[in-house]
XYZ file of N, CA, C and O in Angstrom:
704
model
N 108.436 45.837 8.270
C 107.762 45.042 7.268
C 108.120 43.570 7.422
O 107.236 42.727 7.389
N 109.405 43.272 7.595
C 109.846 41.883 7.734
C 109.267 41.260 8.989
O 108.867 40.097 8.989
N 109.187 42.038 10.086
C 108.639 41.489 11.328
C 107.138 41.258 11.190
O 106.585 40.333 11.774
N 106.455 42.077 10.413
C 105.026 41.899 10.180
C 104.779 40.615 9.390
O 103.850 39.869 9.684
N 105.628 40.340 8.401
C 105.520 39.125 7.600
C 105.801 37.897 8.469
O 105.085 36.902 8.402
N 106.825 37.985 9.312
C 107.174 36.876 10.206
C 106.032 36.621 11.192
O 105.684 35.472 11.482
N 105.434 37.690 11.705
C 104.319 37.560 12.645
C 103.130 36.888 11.964
O 102.514 35.966 12.514
N 102.803 37.302 10.747
C 101.688 36.719 9.996
C 101.945 35.246 9.711
O 101.051 34.411 9.866
N 103.160 34.906 9.303
C 103.525 33.520 9.031
C 103.402 32.668 10.292
O 102.880 31.553 10.253
N 103.822 33.210 11.419
C 103.729 32.507 12.701
C 102.273 32.227 13.048
O 101.920 31.125 13.478
N 101.402 33.207 12.867
C 99.969 33.046 13.148
C 99.370 31.958 12.250
O 98.630 31.095 12.715
N 99.708 31.987 10.963
C 99.187 30.988 10.017
C 99.646 29.586 10.418
O 98.849 28.639 10.419
N 100.915 29.430 10.775
C 101.429 28.111 11.190
C 100.754 27.632 12.470
O 100.431 26.448 12.608
N 100.511 28.525 13.406
C 99.820 28.160 14.649
C 98.398 27.697 14.371
O 97.931 26.704 14.935
N 97.705 28.395 13.489
C 96.328 28.013 13.144
C 96.321 26.646 12.461
O 95.484 25.793 12.773
N 97.257 26.407 11.563
C 97.345 25.103 10.882
C 97.627 23.989 11.875
O 97.029 22.912 11.809
N 98.537 24.221 12.806
C 98.861 23.226 13.824
C 97.661 22.938 14.706
O 97.366 21.790 15.031
N 96.950 23.969 15.100
C 95.771 23.803 15.938
C 94.694 23.036 15.181
O 94.060 22.144 15.736
N 94.501 23.326 13.910
C 93.504 22.636 13.093
C 93.820 21.146 13.014
O 92.940 20.312 13.147
N 95.083 20.782 12.838
C 95.496 19.378 12.779
C 95.210 18.692 14.105
O 94.695 17.580 14.137
N 95.533 19.331 15.209
C 95.307 18.743 16.530
C 93.824 18.566 16.808
O 93.403 17.569 17.380
N 93.012 19.510 16.392
C 91.575 19.452 16.657
C 90.905 18.380 15.807
O 89.984 17.713 16.255
N 91.360 18.189 14.578
C 90.701 17.251 13.678
C 91.234 15.830 13.781
O 90.726 14.955 13.097
N 92.238 15.558 14.589
C 92.755 14.198 14.739
C 91.654 13.303 15.290
O 90.984 13.650 16.257
N 91.434 12.166 14.648
C 90.399 11.228 15.073
C 91.036 10.085 15.848
O 92.056 9.543 15.445
N 90.405 9.721 16.954
C 90.851 8.583 17.739
C 89.729 7.564 17.776
O 88.553 7.917 17.800
N 90.120 6.301 17.767
C 89.147 5.224 17.756
C 89.667 4.089 18.622
O 90.831 3.694 18.506
N 88.820 3.588 19.503
C 89.151 2.410 20.311
C 88.093 1.361 20.031
O 86.896 1.622 20.172
N 88.530 0.177 19.579
C 87.587 -0.906 19.321
C 88.105 -2.200 19.942
O 89.319 -2.400 20.068
N 87.175 -3.053 20.331
C 87.515 -4.355 20.913
C 86.661 -5.438 20.276
O 85.510 -5.198 19.919
N 87.236 -6.622 20.165
C 86.522 -7.798 19.680
C 87.324 -9.026 20.076
O 88.368 -8.911 20.727
N 86.858 -10.201 19.677
C 87.483 -11.457 20.091
C 87.827 -12.295 18.864
O 87.120 -12.242 17.853
N 88.911 -13.051 18.969
C 89.247 -14.008 17.920
C 89.249 -15.404 18.523
O 89.538 -15.586 19.705
N 88.919 -16.374 17.672
C 88.822 -17.766 18.111
C 89.792 -18.603 17.290
O 89.710 -18.632 16.071
N 90.673 -19.280 17.986
C 91.717 -20.090 17.358
C 91.492 -21.545 17.771
O 91.306 -21.839 18.946
N 91.498 -22.429 16.792
C 91.353 -23.857 17.074
C 92.641 -24.537 16.631
O 93.010 -24.497 15.452
N 93.313 -25.145 17.584
C 94.595 -25.803 17.309
C 94.379 -27.289 17.068
O 94.196 -28.057 17.991
N 94.400 -27.661 15.813
C 94.297 -29.063 15.440
C 92.887 -29.498 15.118
O 91.925 -28.741 15.244
N 92.782 -30.744 14.674
C 91.496 -31.321 14.319
C 91.011 -30.867 12.957
O 91.641 -30.046 12.299
N 89.867 -31.399 12.543
C 89.352 -31.092 11.199
C 88.903 -29.641 11.036
O 88.819 -29.133 9.929
N 88.611 -28.950 12.135
C 88.172 -27.553 12.062
C 89.263 -26.584 12.511
O 88.971 -25.450 12.895
N 90.509 -27.004 12.482
C 91.622 -26.177 12.929
C 91.724 -24.870 12.170
O 91.463 -24.805 10.974
N 92.096 -23.800 12.895
C 92.257 -22.480 12.276
C 93.685 -21.955 12.419
O 93.987 -20.865 11.964
N 94.531 -22.729 13.087
C 95.954 -22.402 13.213
C 96.718 -23.629 12.761
O 96.504 -24.733 13.267
N 97.594 -23.458 11.788
C 98.322 -24.582 11.213
C 99.815 -24.386 11.396
O 100.360 -23.359 10.992
N 100.462 -25.357 12.021
C 101.922 -25.380 12.076
C 102.361 -25.907 10.712
O 102.420 -27.117 10.484
N 102.630 -24.993 9.784
C 102.764 -25.338 8.378
C 104.140 -25.851 7.972
O 104.248 -26.689 7.090
N 105.189 -25.356 8.591
C 106.533 -25.749 8.151
C 107.531 -25.530 9.278
O 107.230 -24.876 10.277
N 108.724 -26.074 9.088
C 109.785 -25.919 10.081
C 109.670 -26.954 11.184
O 108.931 -27.928 11.063
N 110.382 -26.727 12.265
C 110.307 -27.659 13.377
C 108.882 -27.699 13.895
O 108.233 -26.678 14.022
N 108.374 -28.857 14.137
C 107.032 -29.003 14.665
C 105.938 -28.920 13.624
O 104.769 -28.799 13.983
N 106.273 -28.993 12.344
C 105.243 -28.918 11.310
C 104.154 -29.943 11.606
O 104.420 -31.129 11.694
N 102.942 -29.454 11.812
C 101.814 -30.321 12.098
C 101.705 -30.766 13.549
O 100.791 -31.475 13.916
N 102.639 -30.347 14.408
C 102.649 -30.806 15.801
C 102.932 -29.619 16.716
O 104.076 -29.194 16.859
N 101.892 -29.077 17.382
C 102.055 -27.881 18.209
C 102.972 -28.092 19.399
O 103.651 -27.180 19.835
N 103.040 -29.295 19.924
C 103.897 -29.525 21.093
C 105.377 -29.534 20.713
O 106.235 -29.437 21.580
N 105.687 -29.621 19.419
C 107.085 -29.644 18.985
C 107.520 -28.345 18.301
O 108.578 -28.302 17.687
N 106.713 -27.294 18.414
C 107.078 -26.029 17.768
C 108.390 -25.503 18.321
O 108.665 -25.615 19.513
N 109.183 -24.920 17.464
C 110.453 -24.346 17.884
C 110.966 -23.374 16.847
O 110.260 -22.988 15.911
N 112.205 -23.003 17.020
C 112.855 -22.034 16.138
C 112.681 -22.450 14.680
O 112.923 -23.591 14.310
N 112.227 -21.529 13.863
C 112.021 -21.802 12.448
C 110.619 -22.267 12.097
O 110.287 -22.406 10.929
N 109.768 -22.496 13.093
C 108.391 -22.914 12.809
C 107.633 -21.785 12.119
O 107.789 -20.612 12.460
N 106.827 -22.153 11.163
C 106.010 -21.212 10.404
C 104.554 -21.602 10.599
O 104.171 -22.745 10.336
N 103.746 -20.666 11.091
C 102.340 -20.938 11.358
C 101.461 -20.061 10.479
O 101.790 -18.898 10.247
N 100.353 -20.612 10.012
C 99.377 -19.823 9.276
C 98.087 -19.758 10.097
O 97.760 -20.693 10.817
N 97.398 -18.628 9.954
C 96.249 -18.328 10.803
C 95.032 -18.023 9.932
O 95.135 -17.254 8.972
N 93.883 -18.597 10.296
C 92.616 -18.304 9.634
C 91.509 -18.389 10.684
O 90.674 -19.286 10.666
N 91.522 -17.456 11.629
C 90.595 -17.444 12.751
C 89.383 -16.568 12.446
O 89.441 -15.712 11.565
N 88.321 -16.748 13.233
C 87.161 -15.866 13.076
C 87.225 -14.759 14.125
O 87.841 -14.918 15.176
N 86.592 -13.645 13.796
C 86.453 -12.501 14.704
C 84.997 -12.471 15.145
O 84.094 -12.550 14.309
N 84.776 -12.371 16.462
C 83.400 -12.286 16.966
C 83.221 -11.050 17.829
O 84.184 -10.491 18.356
N 81.966 -10.687 17.979
C 81.604 -9.517 18.780
C 81.866 -9.758 20.264
O 82.306 -8.870 20.986
N 81.597 -10.963 20.727
C 81.780 -11.320 22.134
C 82.703 -12.512 22.285
O 83.138 -13.106 21.292
N 82.979 -12.914 23.509
C 83.938 -13.986 23.743
C 83.422 -15.390 23.438
O 84.205 -16.308 23.245
N 82.100 -15.562 23.357
C 81.551 -16.884 23.076
C 81.512 -17.137 21.581
O 81.247 -16.224 20.792
N 81.750 -18.387 21.209
C 81.789 -18.773 19.805
C 80.457 -18.530 19.104
O 80.401 -18.379 17.898
N 79.391 -18.447 19.867
C 78.055 -18.286 19.290
C 77.659 -16.828 19.068
O 76.590 -16.565 18.536
N 78.502 -15.863 19.464
C 78.166 -14.454 19.233
C 78.372 -14.114 17.758
O 78.946 -14.889 16.998
N 77.938 -12.942 17.368
C 77.979 -12.511 15.968
C 79.397 -12.571 15.402
O 80.330 -12.033 15.988
N 79.528 -13.227 14.242
C 80.816 -13.293 13.546
C 80.985 -11.996 12.762
O 80.165 -11.657 11.911
N 82.072 -11.271 13.078
C 82.327 -9.974 12.452
C 83.246 -10.064 11.242
O 83.283 -9.146 10.423
N 84.036 -11.146 11.149
C 84.963 -11.263 10.037
C 86.005 -12.331 10.273
O 85.782 -13.281 11.040
N 87.166 -12.156 9.631
C 88.263 -13.130 9.701
C 89.550 -12.452 10.134
O 89.795 -11.292 9.821
N 90.364 -13.224 10.825
C 91.698 -12.804 11.262
C 92.663 -13.776 10.596
O 92.695 -14.958 10.938
N 93.416 -13.315 9.593
C 94.298 -14.190 8.831
C 95.722 -13.654 8.838
O 95.944 -12.460 9.048
N 96.669 -14.540 8.589
C 98.058 -14.117 8.515
C 99.002 -15.248 8.816
O 98.677 -16.422 8.648
N 100.202 -14.859 9.283
C 101.188 -15.880 9.613
C 102.062 -15.433 10.768
O 102.112 -14.259 11.127
N 102.746 -16.402 11.351
C 103.686 -16.155 12.438
C 104.906 -17.039 12.224
O 104.791 -18.154 11.717
N 106.057 -16.531 12.612
C 107.312 -17.276 12.484
C 108.048 -17.198 13.814
O 108.184 -16.117 14.389
N 108.499 -18.351 14.308
C 109.310 -18.362 15.527
C 110.733 -17.969 15.143
O 111.414 -18.705 14.434
N 111.153 -16.792 15.617
C 112.416 -16.224 15.172
C 113.552 -16.354 16.181
O 114.658 -15.904 15.898
N 113.291 -16.938 17.348
C 114.369 -17.202 18.299
C 114.275 -18.646 18.770
O 113.202 -19.262 18.732
N 115.367 -19.178 19.224
C 115.399 -20.575 19.665
C 114.530 -20.815 20.884
O 114.052 -21.909 21.104
N 114.281 -19.743 21.670
C 113.460 -19.881 22.866
C 111.971 -19.755 22.627
O 111.177 -19.886 23.555
N 111.547 -19.480 21.383
C 110.129 -19.372 21.067
C 109.444 -18.239 21.808
O 110.052 -17.216 22.114
N 108.172 -18.439 22.147
C 107.378 -17.398 22.787
C 107.970 -16.962 24.120
O 107.959 -15.787 24.461
N 108.509 -17.888 24.874
C 109.093 -17.533 26.176
C 110.302 -16.615 26.030
O 110.659 -15.903 26.949
N 110.917 -16.633 24.855
C 112.090 -15.806 24.593
C 111.731 -14.583 23.729
O 112.602 -13.855 23.290
N 110.457 -14.374 23.477
C 110.024 -13.207 22.705
C 110.296 -13.301 21.237
O 110.549 -12.300 20.580
N 110.225 -14.488 20.680
C 110.609 -14.636 19.288
C 109.541 -15.118 18.351
O 109.777 -16.032 17.580
N 108.356 -14.542 18.408
C 107.342 -14.890 17.414
C 106.964 -13.611 16.677
O 106.377 -12.700 17.246
N 107.331 -13.553 15.410
C 107.031 -12.404 14.565
C 105.719 -12.669 13.839
O 105.548 -13.740 13.245
N 104.772 -11.725 13.908
C 103.474 -11.903 13.262
C 103.250 -10.822 12.211
O 103.733 -9.702 12.332
N 102.518 -11.192 11.183
C 102.042 -10.258 10.162
C 100.624 -10.716 9.829
O 100.432 -11.778 9.231
N 99.637 -9.960 10.276
C 98.253 -10.406 10.218
C 97.325 -9.314 9.707
O 97.662 -8.133 9.730
N 96.130 -9.751 9.296
C 95.113 -8.813 8.827
C 93.755 -9.200 9.430
O 93.390 -10.371 9.476
N 93.035 -8.210 9.893
C 91.682 -8.370 10.403
C 90.748 -7.840 9.320
O 90.777 -6.657 9.008
N 89.943 -8.725 8.726
C 89.027 -8.349 7.646
C 87.592 -8.434 8.155
O 87.174 -9.477 8.656
N 86.853 -7.351 8.015
C 85.509 -7.280 8.556
C 84.476 -7.557 7.473
O 84.593 -7.080 6.352
N 83.460 -8.353 7.838
C 82.435 -8.796 6.900
C 81.094 -8.118 7.110
O 80.977 -7.141 7.862
N 80.050 -8.664 6.469
C 78.723 -8.047 6.441
C 78.081 -7.790 7.802
O 77.310 -6.846 7.942
N 78.373 -8.589 8.816
C 77.747 -8.403 10.131
C 78.404 -7.283 10.939
O 77.928 -6.929 12.010
N 79.481 -6.720 10.416
C 80.212 -5.660 11.114
C 79.876 -4.291 10.525
O 79.650 -4.177 9.321
N 79.890 -3.268 11.364
C 79.687 -1.921 10.829
C 80.884 -1.473 9.996
O 80.829 -0.461 9.319
N 81.986 -2.252 10.032
C 83.183 -1.956 9.242
C 83.266 -2.856 8.003
O 84.349 -3.107 7.477
N 82.140 -3.356 7.529
C 82.081 -4.290 6.408
C 82.959 -3.840 5.239
O 82.883 -2.694 4.810
N 83.806 -4.762 4.753
C 84.680 -4.474 3.622
C 85.977 -3.785 4.001
O 86.815 -3.515 3.149
N 86.173 -3.497 5.278
C 87.378 -2.806 5.752
C 88.326 -3.804 6.393
O 87.935 -4.906 6.781
N 89.590 -3.410 6.529
C 90.569 -4.283 7.163
C 91.583 -3.465 7.952
O 91.746 -2.271 7.725
N 92.242 -4.151 8.887
C 93.332 -3.568 9.678
C 94.516 -4.527 9.577
O 94.358 -5.734 9.802
N 95.702 -4.008 9.247
C 96.908 -4.831 9.170
C 97.822 -4.536 10.356
O 98.025 -3.372 10.707
N 98.372 -5.604 10.951
C 99.251 -5.465 12.117
C 100.521 -6.277 11.934
O 100.559 -7.233 11.171
N 101.543 -5.878 12.668
C 102.772 -6.652 12.747
C 103.369 -6.449 14.130
O 103.034 -5.492 14.825
N 104.229 -7.341 14.507
C 104.885 -7.192 15.792
C 105.599 -8.460 16.203
O 105.485 -9.502 15.560
N 106.322 -8.338 17.289
C 107.048 -9.465 17.863
C 106.410 -9.766 19.209
O 106.432 -8.927 20.104
N 105.804 -10.930 19.335
C 105.177 -11.289 20.595
C 106.280 -11.547 21.611
O 106.957 -12.557 21.557
N 106.440 -10.582 22.503
C 107.606 -10.585 23.376
C 107.317 -10.947 24.819
O 108.230 -11.232 25.558
N 106.072 -10.904 25.243
C 105.773 -11.245 26.632
C 105.517 -12.735 26.739
O 104.892 -13.316 25.868
N 105.953 -13.339 27.835
C 105.626 -14.761 27.996
C 104.125 -14.934 28.199
O 103.441 -13.988 28.577
N 103.594 -16.115 27.932
C 102.158 -16.341 28.140
C 101.787 -16.017 29.569
O 102.600 -16.207 30.457
N 100.611 -15.520 29.845
C 99.481 -15.385 28.930
C 99.370 -14.013 28.274
O 98.292 -13.623 27.854
N 100.417 -13.245 28.137
C 100.328 -11.936 27.501
C 100.141 -10.862 28.560
O 100.440 -11.098 29.719
N 99.666 -9.673 28.243
C 99.178 -9.280 26.925
C 100.325 -9.077 25.928
O 101.457 -8.826 26.314
N 99.954 -9.210 24.662
C 100.910 -8.978 23.588
C 100.526 -7.686 22.893
O 99.356 -7.371 22.751
N 101.523 -6.951 22.450
C 101.276 -5.681 21.771
C 101.793 -5.769 20.347
O 102.882 -6.286 20.105
N 101.002 -5.281 19.404
C 101.401 -5.233 18.003
C 101.200 -3.816 17.470
O 100.449 -3.031 18.039
N 101.858 -3.535 16.376
C 101.763 -2.238 15.717
C 100.688 -2.317 14.642
O 100.651 -3.276 13.868
N 99.818 -1.319 14.579
C 98.841 -1.229 13.494
C 99.508 -0.473 12.354
O 99.858 0.702 12.492
N 99.721 -1.178 11.248
C 100.378 -0.573 10.090
C 99.452 0.369 9.336
O 99.889 1.348 8.746
N 98.175 0.033 9.323
C 97.195 0.834 8.600
C 95.983 -0.011 8.294
O 95.819 -1.103 8.827
N 95.142 0.516 7.426
C 93.932 -0.217 7.105
C 93.348 0.193 5.779
O 93.877 1.060 5.086
N 92.241 -0.458 5.451
C 91.505 -0.145 4.230
C 90.084 0.240 4.598
O 89.631 -0.003 5.716
N 89.367 0.825 3.642
C 87.980 1.197 3.876
C 87.845 2.168 5.031
O 88.514 3.204 5.061
N 87.022 1.820 6.011
C 86.787 2.689 7.171
C 88.090 3.049 7.877
O 88.228 4.129 8.428
N 89.069 2.142 7.884
C 90.314 2.329 8.636
C 91.434 2.976 7.814
O 92.565 3.073 8.279
N 91.129 3.424 6.604
C 92.142 4.075 5.759
C 92.691 5.299 6.484
O 91.949 6.136 6.978
N 94.006 5.376 6.600
C 94.651 6.508 7.244
C 94.889 6.336 8.738
O 95.570 7.136 9.359
N 94.322 5.292 9.333
C 94.530 5.050 10.768
C 95.820 4.264 10.998
O 96.172 3.391 10.212
N 96.496 4.566 12.098
C 97.628 3.787 12.591
C 97.456 3.680 14.102
O 96.556 4.284 14.671
N 98.342 2.951 14.744
C 98.254 2.842 16.191
C 98.848 1.555 16.700
O 99.835 1.063 16.161
N 98.206 1.005 17.707
C 98.688 -0.231 18.315
C 97.501 -1.026 18.841
O 96.383 -0.501 18.956
N 97.749 -2.296 19.142
C 96.694 -3.153 19.677
C 97.294 -4.088 20.713
O 98.474 -4.440 20.651
N 96.457 -4.466 21.672
C 96.830 -5.459 22.675
C 95.956 -6.692 22.475
O 94.767 -6.586 22.172
N 96.571 -7.849 22.671
C 95.847 -9.106 22.615
C 96.219 -9.924 23.840
O 97.382 -9.965 24.243
N 95.205 -10.573 24.418
C 95.473 -11.468 25.540
C 94.402 -12.536 25.590
O 93.276 -12.319 25.131
N 94.752 -13.704 26.119
C 93.759 -14.767 26.198
C 92.567 -14.350 27.049
O 92.738 -13.692 28.072
N 91.397 -14.711 26.587
C 90.190 -14.488 27.369
C 89.933 -15.805 28.095
O 89.286 -16.717 27.573
N 90.489 -15.924 29.273
C 90.565 -17.199 29.976
C 89.235 -17.858 30.314
O 89.142 -19.082 30.258
N 88.156 -17.130 30.646
C 86.916 -17.835 30.985
C 86.371 -18.719 29.859
O 85.662 -19.667 30.121
N 86.678 -18.401 28.598
C 86.141 -19.203 27.494
C 87.214 -19.994 26.758
O 86.939 -20.595 25.736
N 88.437 -20.000 27.258
C 89.507 -20.718 26.591
C 89.626 -22.134 27.154
O 89.977 -22.314 28.312
N 89.296 -23.100 26.316
C 89.456 -24.507 26.667
C 90.108 -25.194 25.474
O 89.529 -25.241 24.390
N 91.329 -25.716 25.672
C 92.057 -26.349 24.565
C 91.175 -27.415 23.915
O 90.453 -28.113 24.620
N 91.155 -27.533 22.606
C 92.045 -26.879 21.643
C 91.544 -25.519 21.153
O 92.117 -24.963 20.247
N 90.442 -24.956 21.771
C 89.930 -23.653 21.357
C 90.534 -22.575 22.264
O 90.453 -22.664 23.482
N 91.116 -21.555 21.643
C 91.723 -20.455 22.378
C 91.053 -19.161 21.940
O 90.960 -18.873 20.752
N 90.564 -18.400 22.916
C 89.873 -17.147 22.644
C 90.764 -16.002 23.106
O 91.310 -16.042 24.210
N 90.915 -14.989 22.246
C 91.747 -13.832 22.561
C 90.922 -12.563 22.445
O 90.157 -12.392 21.504
N 91.080 -11.684 23.413
C 90.452 -10.365 23.333
C 91.458 -9.408 22.710
O 92.609 -9.333 23.138
N 91.020 -8.679 21.713
C 91.839 -7.677 21.042
C 91.256 -6.298 21.334
O 90.054 -6.094 21.189
N 92.132 -5.354 21.688
C 91.733 -3.968 21.868
C 92.665 -3.106 21.020
O 93.882 -3.176 21.176
N 92.057 -2.341 20.124
C 92.807 -1.484 19.197
C 92.691 -0.029 19.613
O 91.603 0.438 19.954
N 93.807 0.675 19.562
C 93.874 2.119 19.824
C 94.397 2.758 18.546
O 95.585 2.650 18.223
N 93.509 3.411 17.815
C 93.832 3.934 16.495
C 93.744 5.454 16.467
O 92.951 6.053 17.204
N 94.545 6.042 15.592
C 94.570 7.495 15.446
C 94.750 7.823 13.978
O 95.524 7.165 13.261
N 94.040 8.841 13.523
C 94.121 9.278 12.121
C 94.767 10.648 12.049
O 94.507 11.514 12.836
């Protein structure tokens, strides 16, 4: 009797495990962000700390705020999908070359996106020297992305990057 109960319990646990594995959802999405460093239309601000207001003087303790746009393609004229907002802090004396930029950001999707009203939140330490790629952790999301976690890579999209405009390709690997 006890072995029959153990056998039944084992079968039930196996079926539950298989159901979880079968129903896991995976999602891969890519888009581009556009960052403008300086000028009246700037979307990245060296807000405080060393180098406040001066990108060439950024260093340990610098605090940056981000308000970039998200587009479908790498050109600034492609469909705007939403906003990429957040902040970054230089946490080591060596800056980006020393792997010391901590980011906490959110990708918010607007009306032109099929993910309208949804968002993805990320964090991470940009540890690779330029030009990347940089990897961040996906903490989770809202709306369409509720329950998803994963990781994302970002790297400069060099054919369209001309200072002071910097274009980055983002690729997200999400799992629910």
